[in-house]
PDB file of C-alpha atoms in Angstrom:
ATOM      1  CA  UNK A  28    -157.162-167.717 -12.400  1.00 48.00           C
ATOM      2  CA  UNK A  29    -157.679-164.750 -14.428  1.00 46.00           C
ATOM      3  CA  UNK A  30    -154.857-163.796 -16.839  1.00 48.00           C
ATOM      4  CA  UNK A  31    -154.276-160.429 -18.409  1.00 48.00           C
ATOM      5  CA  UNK A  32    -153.408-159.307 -21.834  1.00 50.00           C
ATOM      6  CA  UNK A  33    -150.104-157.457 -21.643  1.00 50.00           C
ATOM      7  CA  UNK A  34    -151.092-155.365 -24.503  1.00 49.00           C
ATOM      8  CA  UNK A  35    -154.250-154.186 -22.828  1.00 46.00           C
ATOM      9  CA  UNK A  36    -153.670-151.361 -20.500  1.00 49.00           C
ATOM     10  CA  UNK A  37    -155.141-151.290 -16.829  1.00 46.00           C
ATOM     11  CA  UNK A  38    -156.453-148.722 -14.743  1.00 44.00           C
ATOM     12  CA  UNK A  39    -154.736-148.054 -11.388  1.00 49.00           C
ATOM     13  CA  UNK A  40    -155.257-147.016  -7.931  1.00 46.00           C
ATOM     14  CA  UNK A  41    -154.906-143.332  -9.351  1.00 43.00           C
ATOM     15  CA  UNK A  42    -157.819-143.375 -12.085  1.00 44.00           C
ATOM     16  CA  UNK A  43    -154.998-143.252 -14.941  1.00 44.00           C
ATOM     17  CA  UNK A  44    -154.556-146.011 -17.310  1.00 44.00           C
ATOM     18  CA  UNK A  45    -150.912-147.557 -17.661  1.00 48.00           C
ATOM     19  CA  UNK A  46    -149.590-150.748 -18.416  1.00 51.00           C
ATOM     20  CA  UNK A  47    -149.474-152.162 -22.135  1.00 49.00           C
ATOM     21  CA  UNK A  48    -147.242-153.377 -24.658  1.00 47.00           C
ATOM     22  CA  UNK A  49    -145.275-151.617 -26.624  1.00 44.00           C
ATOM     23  CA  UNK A  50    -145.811-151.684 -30.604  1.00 45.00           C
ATOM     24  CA  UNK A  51    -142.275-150.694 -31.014  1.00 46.00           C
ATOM     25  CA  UNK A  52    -143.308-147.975 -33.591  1.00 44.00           C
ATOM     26  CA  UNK A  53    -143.600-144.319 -33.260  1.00 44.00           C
ATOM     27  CA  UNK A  54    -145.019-141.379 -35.206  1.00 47.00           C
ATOM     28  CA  UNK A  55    -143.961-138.231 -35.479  1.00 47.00           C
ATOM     29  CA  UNK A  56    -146.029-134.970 -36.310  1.00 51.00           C
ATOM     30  CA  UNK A  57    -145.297-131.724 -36.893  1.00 51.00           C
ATOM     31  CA  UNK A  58    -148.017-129.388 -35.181  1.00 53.00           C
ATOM     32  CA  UNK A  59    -148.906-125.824 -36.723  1.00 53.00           C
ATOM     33  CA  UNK A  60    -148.321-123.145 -33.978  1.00 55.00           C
ATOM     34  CA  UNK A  61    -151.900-122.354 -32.387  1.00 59.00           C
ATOM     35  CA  UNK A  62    -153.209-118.827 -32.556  1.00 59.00           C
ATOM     36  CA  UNK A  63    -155.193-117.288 -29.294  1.00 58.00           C
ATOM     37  CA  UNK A  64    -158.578-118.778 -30.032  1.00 57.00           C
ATOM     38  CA  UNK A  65    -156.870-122.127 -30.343  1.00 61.00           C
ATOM     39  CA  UNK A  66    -155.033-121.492 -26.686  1.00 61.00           C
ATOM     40  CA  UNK A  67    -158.359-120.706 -25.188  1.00 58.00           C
ATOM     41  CA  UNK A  68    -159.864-123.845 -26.877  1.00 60.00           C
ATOM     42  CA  UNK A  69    -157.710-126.122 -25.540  1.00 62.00           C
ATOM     43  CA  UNK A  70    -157.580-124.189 -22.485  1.00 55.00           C
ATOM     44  CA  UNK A  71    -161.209-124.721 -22.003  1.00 56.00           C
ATOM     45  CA  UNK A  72    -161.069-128.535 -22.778  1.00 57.00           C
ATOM     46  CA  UNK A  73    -158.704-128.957 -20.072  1.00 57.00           C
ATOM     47  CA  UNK A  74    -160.688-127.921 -17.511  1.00 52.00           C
ATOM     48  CA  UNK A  75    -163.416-129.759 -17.846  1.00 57.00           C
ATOM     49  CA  UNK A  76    -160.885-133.127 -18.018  1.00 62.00           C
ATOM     50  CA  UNK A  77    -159.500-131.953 -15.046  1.00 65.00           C
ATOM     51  CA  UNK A  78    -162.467-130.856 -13.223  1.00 63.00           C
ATOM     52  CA  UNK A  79    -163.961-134.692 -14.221  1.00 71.00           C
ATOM     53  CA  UNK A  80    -160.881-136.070 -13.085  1.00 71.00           C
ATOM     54  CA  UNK A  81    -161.698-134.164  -9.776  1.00 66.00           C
ATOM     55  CA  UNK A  82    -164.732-135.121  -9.232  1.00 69.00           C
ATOM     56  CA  UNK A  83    -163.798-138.670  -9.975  1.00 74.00           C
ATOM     57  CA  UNK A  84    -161.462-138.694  -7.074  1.00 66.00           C
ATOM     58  CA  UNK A  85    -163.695-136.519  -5.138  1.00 67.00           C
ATOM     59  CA  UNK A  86    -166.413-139.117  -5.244  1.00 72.00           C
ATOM     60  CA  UNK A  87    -163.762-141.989  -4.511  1.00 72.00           C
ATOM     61  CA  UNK A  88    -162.380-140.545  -1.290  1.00 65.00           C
ATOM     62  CA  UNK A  89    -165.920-139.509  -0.133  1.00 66.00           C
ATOM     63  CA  UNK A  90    -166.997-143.628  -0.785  1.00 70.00           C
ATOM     64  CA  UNK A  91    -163.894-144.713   1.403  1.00 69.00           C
ATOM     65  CA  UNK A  92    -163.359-141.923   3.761  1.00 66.00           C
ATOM     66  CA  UNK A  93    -163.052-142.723   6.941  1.00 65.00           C
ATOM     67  CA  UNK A  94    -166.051-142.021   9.329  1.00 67.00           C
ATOM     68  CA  UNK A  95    -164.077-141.320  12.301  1.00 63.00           C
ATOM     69  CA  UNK A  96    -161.876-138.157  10.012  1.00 66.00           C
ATOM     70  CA  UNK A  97    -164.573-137.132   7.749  1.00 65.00           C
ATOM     71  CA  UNK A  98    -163.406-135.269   4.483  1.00 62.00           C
ATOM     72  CA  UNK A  99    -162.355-131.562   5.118  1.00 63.00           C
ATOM     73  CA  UNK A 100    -165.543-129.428   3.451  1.00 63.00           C
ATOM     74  CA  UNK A 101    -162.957-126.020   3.593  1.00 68.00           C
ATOM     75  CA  UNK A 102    -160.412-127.738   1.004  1.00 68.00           C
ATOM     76  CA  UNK A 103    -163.031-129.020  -1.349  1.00 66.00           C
ATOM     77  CA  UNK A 104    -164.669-125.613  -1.363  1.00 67.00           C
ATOM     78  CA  UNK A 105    -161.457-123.914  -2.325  1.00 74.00           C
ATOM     79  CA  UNK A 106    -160.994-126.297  -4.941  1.00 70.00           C
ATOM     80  CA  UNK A 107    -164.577-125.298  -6.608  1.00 68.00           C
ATOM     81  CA  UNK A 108    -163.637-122.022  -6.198  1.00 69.00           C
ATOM     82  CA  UNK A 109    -160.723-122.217  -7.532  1.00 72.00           C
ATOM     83  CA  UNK A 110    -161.903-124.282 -10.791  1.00 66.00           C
ATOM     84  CA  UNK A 111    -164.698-121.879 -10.910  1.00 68.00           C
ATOM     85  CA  UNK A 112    -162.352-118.574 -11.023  1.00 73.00           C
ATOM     86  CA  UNK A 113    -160.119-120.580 -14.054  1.00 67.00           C
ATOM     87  CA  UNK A 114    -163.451-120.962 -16.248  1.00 63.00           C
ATOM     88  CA  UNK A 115    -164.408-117.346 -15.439  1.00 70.00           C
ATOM     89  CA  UNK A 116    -161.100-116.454 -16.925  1.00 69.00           C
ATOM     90  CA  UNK A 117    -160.930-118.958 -19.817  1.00 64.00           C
ATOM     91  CA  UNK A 118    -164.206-117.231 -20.865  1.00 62.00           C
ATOM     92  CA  UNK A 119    -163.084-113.828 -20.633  1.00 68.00           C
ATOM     93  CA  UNK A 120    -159.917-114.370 -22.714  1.00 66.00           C
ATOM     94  CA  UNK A 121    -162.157-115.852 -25.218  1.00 60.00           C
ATOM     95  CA  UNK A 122    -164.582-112.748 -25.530  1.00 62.00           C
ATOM     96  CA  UNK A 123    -161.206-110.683 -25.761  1.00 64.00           C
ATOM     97  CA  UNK A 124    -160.044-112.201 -28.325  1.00 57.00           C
ATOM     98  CA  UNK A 125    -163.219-111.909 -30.363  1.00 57.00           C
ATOM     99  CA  UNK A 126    -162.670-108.141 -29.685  1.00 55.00           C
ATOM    100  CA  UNK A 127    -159.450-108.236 -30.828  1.00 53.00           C
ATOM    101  CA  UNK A 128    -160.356-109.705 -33.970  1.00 53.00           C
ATOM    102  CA  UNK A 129    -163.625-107.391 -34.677  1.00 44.00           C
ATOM    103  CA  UNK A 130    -161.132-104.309 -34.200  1.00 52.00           C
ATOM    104  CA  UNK A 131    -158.508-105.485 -36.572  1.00 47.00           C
ATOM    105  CA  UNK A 132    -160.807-105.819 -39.227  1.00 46.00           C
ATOM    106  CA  UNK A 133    -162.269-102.426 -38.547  1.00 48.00           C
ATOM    107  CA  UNK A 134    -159.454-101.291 -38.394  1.00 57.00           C
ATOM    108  CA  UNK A 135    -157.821-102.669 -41.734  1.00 58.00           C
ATOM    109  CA  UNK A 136    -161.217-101.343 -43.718  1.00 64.00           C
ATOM    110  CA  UNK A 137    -160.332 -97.659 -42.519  1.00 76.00           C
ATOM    111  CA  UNK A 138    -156.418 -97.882 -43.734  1.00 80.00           C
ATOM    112  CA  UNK A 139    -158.502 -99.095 -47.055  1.00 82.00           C
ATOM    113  CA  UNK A 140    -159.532 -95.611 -47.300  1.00 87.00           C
ATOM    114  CA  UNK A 141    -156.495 -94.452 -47.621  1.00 90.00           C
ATOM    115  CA  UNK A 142    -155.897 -95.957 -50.876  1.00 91.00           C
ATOM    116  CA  UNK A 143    -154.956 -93.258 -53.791  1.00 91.00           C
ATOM    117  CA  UNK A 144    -155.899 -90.240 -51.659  1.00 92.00           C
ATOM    118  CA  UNK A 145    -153.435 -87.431 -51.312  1.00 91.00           C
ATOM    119  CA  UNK A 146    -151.676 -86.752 -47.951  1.00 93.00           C
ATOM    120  CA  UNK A 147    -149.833 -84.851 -45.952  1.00 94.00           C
ATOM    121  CA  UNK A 148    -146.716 -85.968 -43.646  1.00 95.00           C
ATOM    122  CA  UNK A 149    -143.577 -85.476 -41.687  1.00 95.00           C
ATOM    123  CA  UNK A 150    -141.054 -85.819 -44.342  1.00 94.00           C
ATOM    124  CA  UNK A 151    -138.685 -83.912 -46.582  1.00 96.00           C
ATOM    125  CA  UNK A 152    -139.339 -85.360 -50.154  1.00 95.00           C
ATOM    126  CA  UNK A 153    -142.106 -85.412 -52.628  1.00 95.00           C
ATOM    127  CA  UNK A 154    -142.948 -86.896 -56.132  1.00 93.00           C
ATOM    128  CA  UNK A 155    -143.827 -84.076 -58.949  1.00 93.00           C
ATOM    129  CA  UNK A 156    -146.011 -85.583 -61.883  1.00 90.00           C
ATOM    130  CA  UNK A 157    -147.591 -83.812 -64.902  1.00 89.00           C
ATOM    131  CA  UNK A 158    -151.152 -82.140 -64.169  1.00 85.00           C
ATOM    132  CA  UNK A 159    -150.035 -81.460 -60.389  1.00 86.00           C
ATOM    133  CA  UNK A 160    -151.613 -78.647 -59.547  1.00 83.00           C
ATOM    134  CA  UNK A 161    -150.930 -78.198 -55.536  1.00 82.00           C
ATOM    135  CA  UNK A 162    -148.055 -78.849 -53.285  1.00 86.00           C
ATOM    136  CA  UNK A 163    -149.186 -79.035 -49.408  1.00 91.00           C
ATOM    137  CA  UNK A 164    -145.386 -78.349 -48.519  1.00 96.00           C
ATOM    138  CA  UNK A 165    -144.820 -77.380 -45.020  1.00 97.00           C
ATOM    139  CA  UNK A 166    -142.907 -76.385 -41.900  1.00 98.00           C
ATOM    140  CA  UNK A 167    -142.496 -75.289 -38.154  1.00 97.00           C
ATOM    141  CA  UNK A 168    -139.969 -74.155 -35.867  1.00 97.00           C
ATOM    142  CA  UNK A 169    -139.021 -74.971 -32.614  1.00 96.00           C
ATOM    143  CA  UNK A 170    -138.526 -71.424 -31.824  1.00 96.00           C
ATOM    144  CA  UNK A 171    -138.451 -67.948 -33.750  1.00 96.00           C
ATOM    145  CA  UNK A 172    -135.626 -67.404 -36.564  1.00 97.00           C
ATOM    146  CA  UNK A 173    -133.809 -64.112 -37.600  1.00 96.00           C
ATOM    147  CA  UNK A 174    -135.065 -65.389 -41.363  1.00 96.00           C
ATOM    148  CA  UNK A 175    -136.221 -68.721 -43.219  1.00 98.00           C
ATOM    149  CA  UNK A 176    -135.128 -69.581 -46.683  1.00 98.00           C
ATOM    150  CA  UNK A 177    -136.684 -72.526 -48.037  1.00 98.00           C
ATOM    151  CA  UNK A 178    -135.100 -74.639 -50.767  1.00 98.00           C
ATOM    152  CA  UNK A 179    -136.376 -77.172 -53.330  1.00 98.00           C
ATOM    153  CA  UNK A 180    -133.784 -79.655 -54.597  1.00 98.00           C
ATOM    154  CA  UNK A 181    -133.540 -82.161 -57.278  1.00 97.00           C
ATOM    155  CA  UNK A 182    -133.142 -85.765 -57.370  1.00 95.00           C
ATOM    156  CA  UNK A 183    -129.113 -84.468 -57.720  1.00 96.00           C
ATOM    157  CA  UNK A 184    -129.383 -82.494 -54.410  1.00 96.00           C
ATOM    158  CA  UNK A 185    -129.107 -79.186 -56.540  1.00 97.00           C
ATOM    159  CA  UNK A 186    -131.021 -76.332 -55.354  1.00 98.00           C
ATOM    160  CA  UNK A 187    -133.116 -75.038 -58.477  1.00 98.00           C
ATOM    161  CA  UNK A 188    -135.520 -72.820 -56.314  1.00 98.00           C
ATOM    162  CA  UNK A 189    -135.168 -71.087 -53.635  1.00 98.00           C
ATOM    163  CA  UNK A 190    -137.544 -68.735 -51.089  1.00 97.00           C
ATOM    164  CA  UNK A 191    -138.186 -66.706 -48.437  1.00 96.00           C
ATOM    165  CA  UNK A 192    -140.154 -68.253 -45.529  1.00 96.00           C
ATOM    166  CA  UNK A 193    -142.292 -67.394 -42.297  1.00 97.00           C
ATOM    167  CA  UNK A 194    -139.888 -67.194 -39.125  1.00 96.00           C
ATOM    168  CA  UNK A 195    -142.175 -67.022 -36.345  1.00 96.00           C
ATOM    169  CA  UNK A 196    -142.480 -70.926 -34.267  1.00 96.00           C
ATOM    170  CA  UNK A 197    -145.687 -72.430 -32.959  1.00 90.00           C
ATOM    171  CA  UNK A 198    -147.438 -72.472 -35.736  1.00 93.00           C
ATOM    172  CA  UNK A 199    -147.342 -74.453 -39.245  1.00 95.00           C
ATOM    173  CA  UNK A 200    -146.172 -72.554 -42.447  1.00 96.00           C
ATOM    174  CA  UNK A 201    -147.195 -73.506 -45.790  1.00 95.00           C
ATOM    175  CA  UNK A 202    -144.625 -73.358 -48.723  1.00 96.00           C
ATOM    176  CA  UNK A 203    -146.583 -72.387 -52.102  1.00 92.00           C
ATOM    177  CA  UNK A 204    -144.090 -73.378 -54.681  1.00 94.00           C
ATOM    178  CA  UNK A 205    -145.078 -73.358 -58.484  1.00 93.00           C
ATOM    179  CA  UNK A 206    -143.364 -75.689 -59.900  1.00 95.00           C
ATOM    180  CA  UNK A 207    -140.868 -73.302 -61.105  1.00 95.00           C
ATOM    181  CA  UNK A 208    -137.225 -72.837 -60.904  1.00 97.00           C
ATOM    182  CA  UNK A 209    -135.134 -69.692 -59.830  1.00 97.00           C
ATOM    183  CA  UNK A 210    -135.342 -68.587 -63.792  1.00 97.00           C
ATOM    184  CA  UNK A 211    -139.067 -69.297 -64.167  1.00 96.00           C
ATOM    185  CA  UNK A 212    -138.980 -72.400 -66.304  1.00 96.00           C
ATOM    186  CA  UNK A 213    -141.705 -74.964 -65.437  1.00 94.00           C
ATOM    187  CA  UNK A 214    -139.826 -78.098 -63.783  1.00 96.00           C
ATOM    188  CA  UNK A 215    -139.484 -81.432 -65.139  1.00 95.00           C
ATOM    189  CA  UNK A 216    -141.833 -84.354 -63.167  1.00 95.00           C
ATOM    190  CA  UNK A 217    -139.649 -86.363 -60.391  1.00 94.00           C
ATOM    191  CA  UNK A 218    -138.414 -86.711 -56.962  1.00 95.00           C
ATOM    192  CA  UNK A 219    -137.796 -83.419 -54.985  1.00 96.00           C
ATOM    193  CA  UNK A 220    -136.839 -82.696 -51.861  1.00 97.00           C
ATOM    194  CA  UNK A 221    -137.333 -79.694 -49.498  1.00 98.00           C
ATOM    195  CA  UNK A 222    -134.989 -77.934 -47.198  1.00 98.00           C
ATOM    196  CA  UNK A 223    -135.558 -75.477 -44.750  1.00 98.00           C
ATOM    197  CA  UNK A 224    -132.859 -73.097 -43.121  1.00 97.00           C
ATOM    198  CA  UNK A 225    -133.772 -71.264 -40.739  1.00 97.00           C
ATOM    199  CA  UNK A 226    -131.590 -68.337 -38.954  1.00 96.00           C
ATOM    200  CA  UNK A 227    -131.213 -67.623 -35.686  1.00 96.00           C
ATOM    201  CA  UNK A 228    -130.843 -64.030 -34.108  1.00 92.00           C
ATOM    202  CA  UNK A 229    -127.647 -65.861 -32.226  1.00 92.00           C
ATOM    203  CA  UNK A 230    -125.278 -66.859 -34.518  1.00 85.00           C
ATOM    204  CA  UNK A 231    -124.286 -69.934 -32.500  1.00 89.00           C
ATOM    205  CA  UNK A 232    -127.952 -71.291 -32.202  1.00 94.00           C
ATOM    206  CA  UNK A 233    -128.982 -73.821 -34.132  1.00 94.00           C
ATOM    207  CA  UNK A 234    -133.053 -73.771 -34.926  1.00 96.00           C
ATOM    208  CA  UNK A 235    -134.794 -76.834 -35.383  1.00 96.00           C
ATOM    209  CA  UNK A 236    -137.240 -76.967 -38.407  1.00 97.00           C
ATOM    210  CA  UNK A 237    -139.940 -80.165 -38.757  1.00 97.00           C
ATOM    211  CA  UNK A 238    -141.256 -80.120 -42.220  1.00 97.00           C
ATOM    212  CA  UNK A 239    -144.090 -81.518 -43.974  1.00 97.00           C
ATOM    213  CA  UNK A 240    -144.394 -82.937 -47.524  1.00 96.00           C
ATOM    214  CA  UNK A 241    -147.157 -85.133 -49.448  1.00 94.00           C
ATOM    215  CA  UNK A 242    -147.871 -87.688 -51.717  1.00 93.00           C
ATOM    216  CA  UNK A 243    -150.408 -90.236 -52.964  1.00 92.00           C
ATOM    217  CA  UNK A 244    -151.239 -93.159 -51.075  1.00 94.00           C
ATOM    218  CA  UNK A 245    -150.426 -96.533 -53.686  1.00 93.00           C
ATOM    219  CA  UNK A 246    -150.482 -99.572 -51.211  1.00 92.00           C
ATOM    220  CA  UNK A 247    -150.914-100.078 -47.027  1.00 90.00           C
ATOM    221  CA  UNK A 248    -148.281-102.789 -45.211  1.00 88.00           C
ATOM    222  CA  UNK A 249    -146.829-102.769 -41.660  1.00 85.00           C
ATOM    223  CA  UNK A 250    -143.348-102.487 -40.500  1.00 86.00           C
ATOM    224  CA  UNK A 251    -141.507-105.110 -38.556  1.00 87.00           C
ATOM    225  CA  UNK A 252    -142.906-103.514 -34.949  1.00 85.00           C
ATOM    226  CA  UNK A 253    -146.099-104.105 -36.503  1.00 82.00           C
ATOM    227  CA  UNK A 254    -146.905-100.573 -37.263  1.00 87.00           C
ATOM    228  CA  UNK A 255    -149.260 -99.401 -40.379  1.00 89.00           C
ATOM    229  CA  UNK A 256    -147.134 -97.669 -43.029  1.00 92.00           C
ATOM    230  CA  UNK A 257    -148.264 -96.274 -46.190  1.00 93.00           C
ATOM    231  CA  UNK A 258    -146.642 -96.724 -49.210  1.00 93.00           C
ATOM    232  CA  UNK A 259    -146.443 -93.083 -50.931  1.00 92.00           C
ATOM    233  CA  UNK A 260    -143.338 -93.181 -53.823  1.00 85.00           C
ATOM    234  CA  UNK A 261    -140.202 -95.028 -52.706  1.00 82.00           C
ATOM    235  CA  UNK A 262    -141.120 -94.696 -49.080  1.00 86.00           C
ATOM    236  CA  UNK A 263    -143.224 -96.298 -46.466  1.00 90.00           C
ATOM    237  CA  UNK A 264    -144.921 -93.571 -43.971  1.00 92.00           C
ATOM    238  CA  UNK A 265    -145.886 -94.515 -40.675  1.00 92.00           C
ATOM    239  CA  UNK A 266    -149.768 -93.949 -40.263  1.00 89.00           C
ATOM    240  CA  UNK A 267    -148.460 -92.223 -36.496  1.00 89.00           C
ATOM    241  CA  UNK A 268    -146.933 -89.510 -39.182  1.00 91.00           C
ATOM    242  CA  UNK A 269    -150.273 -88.556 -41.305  1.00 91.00           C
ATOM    243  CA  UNK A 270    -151.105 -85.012 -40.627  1.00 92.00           C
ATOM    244  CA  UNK A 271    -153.296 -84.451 -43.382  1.00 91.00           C
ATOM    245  CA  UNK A 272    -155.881 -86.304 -45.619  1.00 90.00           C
ATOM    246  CA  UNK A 273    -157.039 -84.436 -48.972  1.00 88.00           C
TER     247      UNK A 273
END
């Protein structure tokens, strides 16, 4: 009689192992979450188990099939198919993610070139430093204006210079301000912001004005959607926002 060791497990009628005693310990392990090339990894290692595993049982019912009701060729040859669509897949999702990863490094050495240049934005306020010697201020209006005054305001909100601007729409305006106040005195370096009011011939219309300020580019991050922003003073500009690169 042939006796059996009931910690060795046996392989049944269904080519899986089961049977064996239990050790009475277990171990637990925490697993790091698997990026897209590990997916596509294990992805691929299935398959081939499982298309083993098939032809393991393909070979066993072929051995005891019964002569009588041969095995039905147009279900086996969906099955290849169907494995062999599954690989074709696996593979391409593992190409695409190479390409994925080739243009996110291309693109993160372009935002690199960003780094301490001086740009041009949608936004309303601006850093002034010592030695400055342009402001690419800017604006344009939805439609026409009776008049345009633009204003330059401190850190405060105080206006300390104001000027005449371009009223006509579809096109950008550029604001040439010298650093100067309404009295001519040279301003002191800081944050500034810039207001523009535009007019309309009607009274009770309201013109919208998009302006455009600048600043230098001191660091490159993303957002919580994932976007590129760059860092220019206290703020972080959406790269979707860049109009101009100096």
């Amino acid at each position: 009689m042939t006796t059996t060791d009931p910690t060795t497990p046996t392989l049944n009628q269904y080519g899986t192992y089961s049977g064996g005693k239990s050790t009475g310990s277990t171990t637990s392990n925490t697993k790091a979450p698997q990026t897209d090339a590990d997916k596509t990894a294990s992805a691929t290692k299935g398959l081939g188990d499982n298309f083993q595993t098939f032809l393991t049982l393909l070979t066993t019912q072929m051995k005891n099939q019964d002569p009588l009701k041969p095995l039905d060729t147009n279900d086996l040859t969906k099955q290849l198919v169907d494995f062999a669509n599954v690989e074709q897949n696996i593979g391409t999702n593992s190409r695409l993610d190479k390409l994925v990863q080739l243009q996110g490094a291309g693109t993160a050495s372009t935002n690199l070139a960003y780094l301490g240049r001086l740009v041009a934005f949608q936004g309303d306020t601006f850093q002034y430093t010592n030695g400055m010697t342009q402001a690419p201020l800017g604006y344009e209006l939805e439609t026409s204006a009776k008049s345009v005054r633009v204003d330059i305001l401190d850190a405060k909100g105080n206006i300390i210079r104001s000027m005449k601007g371009e009223s006509t729409a579809g096109t950008k305006h550029s604001v040439n301000w010298d650093f100067k106040d309404n009295d001519g005195r040279a301003v002191q370096p800081g944050s500034y912001r810039m207001n523009v009011a535009p007019v309309a011939e009607n009274k009770d219309d309201t013109i919208k004005a998009t302006t455009y300020t600048f600043g230098t580019v001191a660091g490159i991050g993303s957002n919580k959607d994932g976007e590129t922003v760059l860092n220019i003073g206290a703020s972080e500009v959406p790269l979707s926002k860049l109009t101009t690169v100096y």
